[in-house]
XYZ file of C-alpha atoms in Angstrom:
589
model
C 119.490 129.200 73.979
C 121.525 128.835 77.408
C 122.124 131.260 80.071
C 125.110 130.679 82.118
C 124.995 126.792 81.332
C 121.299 126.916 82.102
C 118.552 126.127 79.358
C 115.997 128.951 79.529
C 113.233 126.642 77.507
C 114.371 123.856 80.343
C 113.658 125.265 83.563
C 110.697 127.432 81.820
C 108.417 124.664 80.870
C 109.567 122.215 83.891
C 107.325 120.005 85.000
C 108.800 119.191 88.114
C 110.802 120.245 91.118
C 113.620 118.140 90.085
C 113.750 119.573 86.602
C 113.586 123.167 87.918
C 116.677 121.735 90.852
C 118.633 120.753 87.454
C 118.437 123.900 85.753
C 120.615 125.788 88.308
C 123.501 123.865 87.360
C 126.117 125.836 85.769
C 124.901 129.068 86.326
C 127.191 131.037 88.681
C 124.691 133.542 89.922
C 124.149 134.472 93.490
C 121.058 131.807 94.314
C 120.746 131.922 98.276
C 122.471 134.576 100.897
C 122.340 134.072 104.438
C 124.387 136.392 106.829
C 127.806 136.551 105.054
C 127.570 133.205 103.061
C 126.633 133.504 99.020
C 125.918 130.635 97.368
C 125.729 130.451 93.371
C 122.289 128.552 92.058
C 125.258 125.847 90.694
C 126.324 125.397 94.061
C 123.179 125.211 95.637
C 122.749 122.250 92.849
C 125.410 120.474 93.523
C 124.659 120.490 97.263
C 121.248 118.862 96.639
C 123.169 116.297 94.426
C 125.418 115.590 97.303
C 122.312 115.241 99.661
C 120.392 113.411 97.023
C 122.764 111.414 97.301
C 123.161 110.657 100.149
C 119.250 109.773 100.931
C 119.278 107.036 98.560
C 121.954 105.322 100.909
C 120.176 106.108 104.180
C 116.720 105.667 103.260
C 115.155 102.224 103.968
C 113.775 100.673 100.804
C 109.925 100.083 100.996
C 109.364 101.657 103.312
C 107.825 105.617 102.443
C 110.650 107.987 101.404
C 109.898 110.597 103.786
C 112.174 112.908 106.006
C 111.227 115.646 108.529
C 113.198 118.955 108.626
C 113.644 120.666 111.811
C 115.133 123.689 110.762
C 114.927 127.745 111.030
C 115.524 129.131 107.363
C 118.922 127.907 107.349
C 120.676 127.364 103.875
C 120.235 124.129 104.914
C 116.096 123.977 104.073
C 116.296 124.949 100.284
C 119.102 122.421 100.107
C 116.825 119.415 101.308
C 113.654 120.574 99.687
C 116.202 120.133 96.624
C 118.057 116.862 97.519
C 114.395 115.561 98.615
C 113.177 116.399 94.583
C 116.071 114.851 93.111
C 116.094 111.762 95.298
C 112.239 111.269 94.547
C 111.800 111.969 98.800
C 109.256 113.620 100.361
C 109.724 116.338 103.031
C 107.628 116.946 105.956
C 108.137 120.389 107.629
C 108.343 119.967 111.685
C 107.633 122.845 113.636
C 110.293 123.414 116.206
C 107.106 124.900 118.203
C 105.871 122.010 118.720
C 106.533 120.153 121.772
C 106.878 116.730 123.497
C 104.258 114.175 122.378
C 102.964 116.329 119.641
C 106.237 116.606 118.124
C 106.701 113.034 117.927
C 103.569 112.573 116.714
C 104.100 114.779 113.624
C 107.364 113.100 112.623
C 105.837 109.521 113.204
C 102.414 110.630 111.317
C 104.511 111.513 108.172
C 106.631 108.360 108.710
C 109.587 110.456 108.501
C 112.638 107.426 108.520
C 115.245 110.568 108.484
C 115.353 113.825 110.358
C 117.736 116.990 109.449
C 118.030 119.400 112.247
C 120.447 121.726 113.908
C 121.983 121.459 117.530
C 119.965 124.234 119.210
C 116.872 122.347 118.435
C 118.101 119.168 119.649
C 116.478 119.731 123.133
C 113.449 119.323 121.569
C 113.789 115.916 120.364
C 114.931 115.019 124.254
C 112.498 112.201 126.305
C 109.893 109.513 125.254
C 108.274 108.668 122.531
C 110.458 109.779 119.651
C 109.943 107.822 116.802
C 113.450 107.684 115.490
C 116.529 106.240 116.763
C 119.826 108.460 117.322
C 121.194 107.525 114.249
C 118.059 108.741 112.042
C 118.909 112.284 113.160
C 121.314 114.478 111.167
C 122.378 117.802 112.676
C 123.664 120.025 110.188
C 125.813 121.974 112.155
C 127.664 118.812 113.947
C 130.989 118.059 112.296
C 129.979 114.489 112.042
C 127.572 115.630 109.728
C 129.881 116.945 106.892
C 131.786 113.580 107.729
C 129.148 112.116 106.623
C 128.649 114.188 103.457
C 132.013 114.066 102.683
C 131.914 111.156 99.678
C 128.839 112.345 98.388
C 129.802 115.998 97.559
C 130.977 115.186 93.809
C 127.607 114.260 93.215
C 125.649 116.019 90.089
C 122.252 116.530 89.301
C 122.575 114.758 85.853
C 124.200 111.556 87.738
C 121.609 111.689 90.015
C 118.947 111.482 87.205
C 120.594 108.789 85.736
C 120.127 106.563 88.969
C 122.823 107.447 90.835
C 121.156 107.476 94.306
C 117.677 108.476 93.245
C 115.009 106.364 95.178
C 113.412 107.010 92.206
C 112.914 108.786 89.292
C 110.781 111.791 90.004
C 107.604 112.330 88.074
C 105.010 115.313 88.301
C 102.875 112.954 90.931
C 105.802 112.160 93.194
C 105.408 112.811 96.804
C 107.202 116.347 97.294
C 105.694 117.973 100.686
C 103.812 117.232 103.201
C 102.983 120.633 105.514
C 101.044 120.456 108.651
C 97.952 122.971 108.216
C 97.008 125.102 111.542
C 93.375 123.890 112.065
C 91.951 125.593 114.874
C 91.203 121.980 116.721
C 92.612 118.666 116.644
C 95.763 117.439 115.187
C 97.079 119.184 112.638
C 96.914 117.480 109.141
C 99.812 116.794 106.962
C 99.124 117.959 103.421
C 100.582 116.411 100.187
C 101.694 118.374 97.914
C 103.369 116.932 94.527
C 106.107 117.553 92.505
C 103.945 118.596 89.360
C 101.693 121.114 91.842
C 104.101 122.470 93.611
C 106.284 123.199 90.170
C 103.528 124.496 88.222
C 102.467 126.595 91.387
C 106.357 128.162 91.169
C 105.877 129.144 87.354
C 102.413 130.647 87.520
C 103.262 132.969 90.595
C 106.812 133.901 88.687
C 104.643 135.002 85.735
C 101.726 136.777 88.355
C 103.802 138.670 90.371
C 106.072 139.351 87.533
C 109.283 137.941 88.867
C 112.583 138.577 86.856
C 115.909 136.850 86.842
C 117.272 139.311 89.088
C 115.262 139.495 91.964
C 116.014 138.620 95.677
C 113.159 136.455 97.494
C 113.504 137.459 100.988
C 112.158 134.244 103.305
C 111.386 135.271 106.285
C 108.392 133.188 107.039
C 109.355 129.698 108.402
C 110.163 127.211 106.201
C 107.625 124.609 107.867
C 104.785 126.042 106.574
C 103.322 126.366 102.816
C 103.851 130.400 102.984
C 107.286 130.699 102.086
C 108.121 127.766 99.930
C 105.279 127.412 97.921
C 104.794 131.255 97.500
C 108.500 132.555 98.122
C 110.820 129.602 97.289
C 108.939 127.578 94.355
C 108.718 131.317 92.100
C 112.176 131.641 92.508
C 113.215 128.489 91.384
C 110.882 128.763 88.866
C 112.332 131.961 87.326
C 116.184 131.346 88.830
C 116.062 134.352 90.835
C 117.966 134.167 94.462
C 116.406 133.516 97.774
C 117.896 135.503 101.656
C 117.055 133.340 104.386
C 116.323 134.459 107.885
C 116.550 132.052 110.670
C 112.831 133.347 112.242
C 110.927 136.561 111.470
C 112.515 139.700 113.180
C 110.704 143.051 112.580
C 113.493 144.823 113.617
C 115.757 143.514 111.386
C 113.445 143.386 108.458
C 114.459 146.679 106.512
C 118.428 146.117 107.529
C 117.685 142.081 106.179
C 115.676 143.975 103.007
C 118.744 146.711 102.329
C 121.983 144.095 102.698
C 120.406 141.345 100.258
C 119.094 143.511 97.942
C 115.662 141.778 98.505
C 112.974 142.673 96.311
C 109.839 140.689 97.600
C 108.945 139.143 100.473
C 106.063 136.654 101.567
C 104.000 138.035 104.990
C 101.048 136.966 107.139
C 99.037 139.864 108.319
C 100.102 139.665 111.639
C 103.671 139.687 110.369
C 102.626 143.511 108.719
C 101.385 144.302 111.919
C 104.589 143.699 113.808
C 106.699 145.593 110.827
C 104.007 148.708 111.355
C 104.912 148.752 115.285
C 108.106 149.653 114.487
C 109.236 153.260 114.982
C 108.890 155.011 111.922
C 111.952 156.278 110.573
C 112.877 158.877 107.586
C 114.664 156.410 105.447
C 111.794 153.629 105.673
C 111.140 153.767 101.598
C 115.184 153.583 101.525
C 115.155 150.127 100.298
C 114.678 148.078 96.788
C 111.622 146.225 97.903
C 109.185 146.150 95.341
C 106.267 143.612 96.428
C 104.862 141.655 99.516
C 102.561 138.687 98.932
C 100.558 136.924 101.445
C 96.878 136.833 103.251
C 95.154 138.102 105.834
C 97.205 141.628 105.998
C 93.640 143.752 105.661
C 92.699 146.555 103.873
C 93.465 149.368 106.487
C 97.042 148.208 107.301
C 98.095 147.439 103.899
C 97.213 151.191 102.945
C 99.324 152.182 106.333
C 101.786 149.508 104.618
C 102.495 151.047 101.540
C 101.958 154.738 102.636
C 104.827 154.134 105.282
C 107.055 151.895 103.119
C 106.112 152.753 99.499
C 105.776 149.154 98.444
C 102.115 147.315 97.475
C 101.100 144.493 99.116
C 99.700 142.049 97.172
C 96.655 139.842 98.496
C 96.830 136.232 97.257
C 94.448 133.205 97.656
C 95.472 129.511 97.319
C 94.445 127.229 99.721
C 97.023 125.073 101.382
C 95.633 121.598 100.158
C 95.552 123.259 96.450
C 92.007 122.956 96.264
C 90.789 126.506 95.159
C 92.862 129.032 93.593
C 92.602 132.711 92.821
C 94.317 134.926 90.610
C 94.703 138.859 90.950
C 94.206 140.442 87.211
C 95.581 143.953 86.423
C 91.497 145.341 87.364
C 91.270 143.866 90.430
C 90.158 146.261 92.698
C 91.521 147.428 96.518
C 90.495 145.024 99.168
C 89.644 142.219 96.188
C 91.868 139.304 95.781
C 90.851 138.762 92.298
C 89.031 135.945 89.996
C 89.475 132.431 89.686
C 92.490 130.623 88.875
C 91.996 128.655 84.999
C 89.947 125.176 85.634
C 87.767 126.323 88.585
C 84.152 126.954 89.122
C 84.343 128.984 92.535
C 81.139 130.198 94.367
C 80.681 131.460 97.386
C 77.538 129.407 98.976
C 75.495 128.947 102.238
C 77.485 126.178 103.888
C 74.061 124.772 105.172
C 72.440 124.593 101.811
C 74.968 124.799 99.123
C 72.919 127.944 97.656
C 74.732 130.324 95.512
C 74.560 133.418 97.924
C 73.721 137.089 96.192
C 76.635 139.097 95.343
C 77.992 141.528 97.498
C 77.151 145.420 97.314
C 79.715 147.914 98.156
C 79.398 151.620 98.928
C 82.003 154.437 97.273
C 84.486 153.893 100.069
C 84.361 149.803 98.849
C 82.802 148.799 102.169
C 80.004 145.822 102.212
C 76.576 146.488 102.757
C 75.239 143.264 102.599
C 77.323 141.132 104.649
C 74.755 139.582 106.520
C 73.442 137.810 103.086
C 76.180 137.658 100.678
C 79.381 136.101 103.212
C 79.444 132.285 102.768
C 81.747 129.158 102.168
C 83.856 129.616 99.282
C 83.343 126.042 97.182
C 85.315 124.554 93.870
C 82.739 122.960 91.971
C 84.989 121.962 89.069
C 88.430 120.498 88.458
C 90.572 120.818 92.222
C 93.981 119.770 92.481
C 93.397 118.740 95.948
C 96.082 115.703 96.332
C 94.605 114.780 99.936
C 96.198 114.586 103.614
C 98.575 111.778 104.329
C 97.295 109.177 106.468
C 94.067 110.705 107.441
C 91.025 109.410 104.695
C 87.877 111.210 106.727
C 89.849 114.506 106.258
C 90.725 114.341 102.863
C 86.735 112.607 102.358
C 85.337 115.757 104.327
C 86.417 118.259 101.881
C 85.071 116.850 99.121
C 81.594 114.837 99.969
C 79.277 117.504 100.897
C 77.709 118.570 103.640
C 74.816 117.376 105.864
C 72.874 114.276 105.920
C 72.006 115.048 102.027
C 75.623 115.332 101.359
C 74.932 118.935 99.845
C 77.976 120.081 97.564
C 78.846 116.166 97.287
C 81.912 116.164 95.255
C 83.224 119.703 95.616
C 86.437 121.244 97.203
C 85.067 122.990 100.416
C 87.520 125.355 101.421
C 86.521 126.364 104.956
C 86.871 129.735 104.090
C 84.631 132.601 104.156
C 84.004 135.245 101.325
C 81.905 137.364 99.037
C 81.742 138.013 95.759
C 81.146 141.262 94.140
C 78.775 142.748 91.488
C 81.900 142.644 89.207
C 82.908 139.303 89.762
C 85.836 139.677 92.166
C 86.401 137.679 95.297
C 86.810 139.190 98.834
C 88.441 137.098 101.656
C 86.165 137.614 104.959
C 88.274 134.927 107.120
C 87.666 131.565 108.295
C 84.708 129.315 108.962
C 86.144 128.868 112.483
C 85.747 132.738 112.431
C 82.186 132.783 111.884
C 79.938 134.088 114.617
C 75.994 133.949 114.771
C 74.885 136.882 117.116
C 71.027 137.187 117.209
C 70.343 134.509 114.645
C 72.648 136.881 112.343
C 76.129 135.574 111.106
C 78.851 137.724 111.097
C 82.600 136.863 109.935
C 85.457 138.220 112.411
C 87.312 139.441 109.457
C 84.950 142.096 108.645
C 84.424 143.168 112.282
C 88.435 142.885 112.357
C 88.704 145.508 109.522
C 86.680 147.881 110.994
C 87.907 148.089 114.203
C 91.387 148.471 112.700
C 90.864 152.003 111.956
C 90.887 152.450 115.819
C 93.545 154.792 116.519
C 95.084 153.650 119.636
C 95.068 149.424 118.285
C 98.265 148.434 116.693
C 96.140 145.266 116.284
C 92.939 143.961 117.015
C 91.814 140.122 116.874
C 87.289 139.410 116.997
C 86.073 136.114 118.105
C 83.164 134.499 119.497
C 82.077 133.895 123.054
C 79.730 131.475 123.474
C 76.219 133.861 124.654
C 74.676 132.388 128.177
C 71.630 131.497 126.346
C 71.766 131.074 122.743
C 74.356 131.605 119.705
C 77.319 133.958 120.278
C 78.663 137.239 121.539
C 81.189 139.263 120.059
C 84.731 140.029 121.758
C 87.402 142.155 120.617
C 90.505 142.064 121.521
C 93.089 145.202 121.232
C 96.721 145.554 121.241
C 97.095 148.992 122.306
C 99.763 151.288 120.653
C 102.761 152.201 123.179
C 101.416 155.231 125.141
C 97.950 154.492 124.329
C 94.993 154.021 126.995
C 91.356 152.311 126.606
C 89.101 155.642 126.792
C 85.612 153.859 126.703
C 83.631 157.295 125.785
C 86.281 157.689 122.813
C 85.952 153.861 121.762
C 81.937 154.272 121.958
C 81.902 157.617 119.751
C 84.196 155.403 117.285
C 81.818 152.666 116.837
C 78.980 155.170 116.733
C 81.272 156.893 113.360
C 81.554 153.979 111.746
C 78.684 153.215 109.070
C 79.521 150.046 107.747
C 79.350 148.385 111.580
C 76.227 146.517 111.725
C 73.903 146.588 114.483
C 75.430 143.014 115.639
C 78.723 144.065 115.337
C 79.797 145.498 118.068
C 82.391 144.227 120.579
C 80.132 142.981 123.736
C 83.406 142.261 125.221
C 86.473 144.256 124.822
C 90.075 142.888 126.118
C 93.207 145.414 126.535
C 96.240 143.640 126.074
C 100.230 144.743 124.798
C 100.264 142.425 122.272
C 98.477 139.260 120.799
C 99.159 135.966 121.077
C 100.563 134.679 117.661
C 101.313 130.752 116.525
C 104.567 129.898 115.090
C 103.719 130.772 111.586
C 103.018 134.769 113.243
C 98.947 134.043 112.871
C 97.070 135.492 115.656
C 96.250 132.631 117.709
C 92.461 132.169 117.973
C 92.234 129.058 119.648
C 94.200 130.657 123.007
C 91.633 134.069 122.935
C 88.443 131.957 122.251
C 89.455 129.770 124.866
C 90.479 132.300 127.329
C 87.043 134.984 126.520
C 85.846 137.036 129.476
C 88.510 134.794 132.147
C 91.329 136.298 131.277
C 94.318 138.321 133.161
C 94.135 141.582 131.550
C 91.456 144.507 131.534
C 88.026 143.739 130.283
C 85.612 146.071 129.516
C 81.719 145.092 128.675
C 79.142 146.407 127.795
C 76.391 144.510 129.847
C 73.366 143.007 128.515
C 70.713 145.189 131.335
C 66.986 144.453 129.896
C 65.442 141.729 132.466
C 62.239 141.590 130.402
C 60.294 141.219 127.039
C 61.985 144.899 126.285
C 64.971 145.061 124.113
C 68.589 144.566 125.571
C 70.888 147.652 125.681
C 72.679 146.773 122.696
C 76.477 146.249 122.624
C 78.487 148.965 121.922
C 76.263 151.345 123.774
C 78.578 151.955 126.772
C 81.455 150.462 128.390
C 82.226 149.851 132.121
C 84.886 147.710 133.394
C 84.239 143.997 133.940
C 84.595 143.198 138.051
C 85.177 139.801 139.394
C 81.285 140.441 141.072
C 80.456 140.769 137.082
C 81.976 137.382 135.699
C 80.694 135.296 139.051
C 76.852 136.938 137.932
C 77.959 135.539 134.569
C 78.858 132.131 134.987
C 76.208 131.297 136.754
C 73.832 132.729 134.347
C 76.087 129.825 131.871
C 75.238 127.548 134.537
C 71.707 128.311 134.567
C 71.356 127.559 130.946
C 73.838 124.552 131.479
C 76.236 125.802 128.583
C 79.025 126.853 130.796
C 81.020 124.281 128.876
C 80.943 125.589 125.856
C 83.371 128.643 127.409
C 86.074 125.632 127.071
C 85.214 125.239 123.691
């Protein structure tokens, strides 16, 4: 049975990108909106054609078929991704935050041999080192650029999957993305990311999430990153539903975006939330036809605030970006749980030191943990991981799977770097990231948990925990909070608030506590870690502490107790304290 020209049997049970790119031809839906410009699903088909095309005359032969898009989401994106699965290409995402020497490093680590950007980014590509001569660069906005085009635009899928400018033909284990991850140090790693993954990824978030032929995919996370094509583009390929594009996240503009597309779902980051709850409420907020968010990291407390505010759920999904561990939310999962695992995966949650199988976690009525302190560890695949390994970089892809230690604990596993616990019921509970772990006291604590506690602070519109290195062994806790407009620090009222809080451990409170309008974010609207951890305690704005005072064998004051501001007499006591215990270099950390 065909729909429009489009074989419903075809693009359900594809098994690749390409196959899924093919299907859109002849159907004369709306498939992608941007500002005033529709384009039907069999135009946005023929366009890939055209670029398809295209790459298999500018590509060098032998050579890997890679090309880097510099890009906001500009019609532009969806276009390559498709031209790049038709042609048998790769694309590597560049992110246009990126800068000098590290940019060029990205595009020559992925050995793009083509680059698509725009004019307004073209600054960036300006200097030495760039690994690609003038020519190698196509601006999509230039008019030489549809020049170029020009021959190639009577291209069709089917011709191009008969060998008419294909590099090759495109199987489910062809090269499809590689996407820089955001690990907290080093260079980040490129990804891959298949055909057959990313395809089969598309179809079983269409039939999750429940996504109909009808819907709108609002993409307002950048295109760079794994977020919005893998959860916001691939479903609605998969199911032929449209896509709006918006150059960069704007809160502002998110409900107007939401209203004139007719979007229905939309892909967030919790800081993203964040930024969308700063925004003054107003009495047509649940005016819209929104009916789902899905991302990570948005928390419990502001998801509630979420859909109280804006009437629409968010859903919490796990998948990590490599495709090593997957879970799937089932119609019991309870609030604050992300859900079970994913078909074909044995997932634990284990002591990263020993590879023990940690106790499940106990919650009270109001679902808060009681046991974090023994049931938060590493979440682990110990069976079948579709893990396809970073490009170029064999001790990355080799640490994720060979264990830990000198015993090579967990040797053949998918380590995920991620923290979590696992209920009495079975379900799985994102905590945060291994980089987010802090060991206070011999005690670990994850900066998630702290995190979702302090968020019930009134005057925070957000709040970021981290770890400062202690002057003498393990960590201390710092908080810091972006304070609503209006709002003041009150250190008696912030004191009382810790003291009402009963799932806030005896470790868990703030020693350190920064006031600050907003937090620092990366490009993909993550609250950037690295740039607080780094700063701690020597940083421009207000500090408050709450001071370690016993000299002796009696116990320290514990943190939390009372606040005072921290002087410039206080932080000179305290680096040479660091000094004293030569581990003032680990503040640089």
């Amino acid at each position: 049975m065909a729909v429009n020209g489009t074989s419903a049997q075809g693009s359900s049970g594809a098994a690749t990108v390409a196959e899924l790119v093919q299907a859109q031809w002849g159907d004369h839906r709306a498939g992608a909106k941007y500002g005033d410009l529709v384009l039907t699903h069999h135009e946005l088909a023929g366009g890939a054609a055209a670029r398809a095309a295209l790459l298999g005359e500018l590509l060098p032969r032998g050579a890997p078929p890679h090309l880097g898009v510099l890009l906001g989401n500009v019609p532009e994106y969806p276009l390559w991704l498709s031209a790049a699965a038709l042609a048998g290409a790769a694309v590597a995402g560049i992110n246009p935050t990126r800068r000098g020497p590290e940019l060029a490093r990205d595009i020559g680590h992925t050995d793009c041999a083509l680059l698509i950007t725009e004019r307004a980014l073209l600054p960036l590509l300006a200097g030495p080192g760039l690994p690609l001569p003038p020519e190698r660069i196509l601006v999509v906005d230039d008019p030489a650029y549809r020049e170029l085009l020009g021959p190639y635009e009577g291209a069709t899928p089917g011709e191009i999957a008969a060998g008419r400018g294909a590099l090759c033909t495109p199987t489910p284990a062809s090269r499809m993305l590689l996407y820089f991850t955001s690990g907290s140090t080093g260079a980040p790693k490129a990804a891959v990311c298949t055909q057959g993954r990313l395809a089969a990824a598309g179809h079983a978030l269409a039939g999750q999430l429940g996504v109909r032929r009808d819907d709108v995919h609002y993409l307002c996370m950048p295109m760079f990153h794994g977020n919005a094509v893998i959860a916001g583009w691939a479903p609605a390929l998969a199911r032929g539903a449209a896509v709006a594009l918006r150059p960069r996240f704007s809160a502002s503009a998110f409900l107007p975006d939401v209203r004139r597309y007719g979007a229905t779902y939309f892909t967030y980051v919790g800081r993203a939330v964040q930024y969308l709850l700063a925004t003054p409420p107003a009495p047509d907020d649940r005016d819209h036809p929104l009916r789902r968010g899905f991302g990570t990291e948005a928390g419990s407390v502001d998801a509630a605030r979420f859909a109280e505010r804006f009437g629409v759920r968010l859903t919490e999904g796990y998948g990590s970006s490599e495709g090593g561990a997957a879970i799937q939310r089932t119609p019991d999962t309870p609030p604050g749980a992300i859900g079970r695992p994913a078909p074909g995966g044995d997932l634990a949650v284990v002591d990263p030191e020993t590879g023990d199988e940690l106790p499940r976690g106990r919650l009270d009525p109001a679902g808060r943990l009681l046991n974090g302190d023994r049931a938060i560890g590493e979440l682990v695949n110990r069976g079948r991981s579709s893990f396809e390994g970073y490009w170029r970089n064999a001790e990355a892809t080799a640490a994720r799977t060979r264990g830990r230690g000198e015993g090579r604990v967990g040797a053949g596993w998918y380590w995920t770097g991620d923290l979590f616990f696992r209920d009495t019921e079975g379900f799985f509970h994102f905590v945060g990231r291994t980089d987010d772990r802090l060991r206070v006291d011999s005690e670990n604590l994850a900066a998630a948990m702290i995190e979702n506690i302090l968020a019930r602070y009134a005057p925070a519109a957000g709040v970021a925990v981290y770890a400062v290195p202690d002057p003498v062994a393990g960590d201390q806790v710092m908080a810091a909070l972006a304070l609503r407009d209006g709002a003041v620090f009150d250190p008696d009222d912030f004191v009382a608030f810790l003291a009402a809080q009963p799932d806030l451990g005896t470790k868990m409170a703030p020693r350190f506590v920064r006031t600050m309008d907003a937090l620092p974010v990366t490009a993909t609207h993550k609250v950037h870690r690295v740039a607080l951890r780094r700063a701690g305690f020597r940083c421009p704005d207000p500090v408050w502490w709450s001071p370690v005072t016993s000299a002796g064998p009696a116990p320290a004051v514990p943190a939390g107790s009372a606040y005072r501001p921290f002087t410039a007499e206080d932080r000179s006591a305290l680096l040479a304290l660091y000094r004293a215990h030569d581990r003032a270099a680990l503040l640089d950390r």
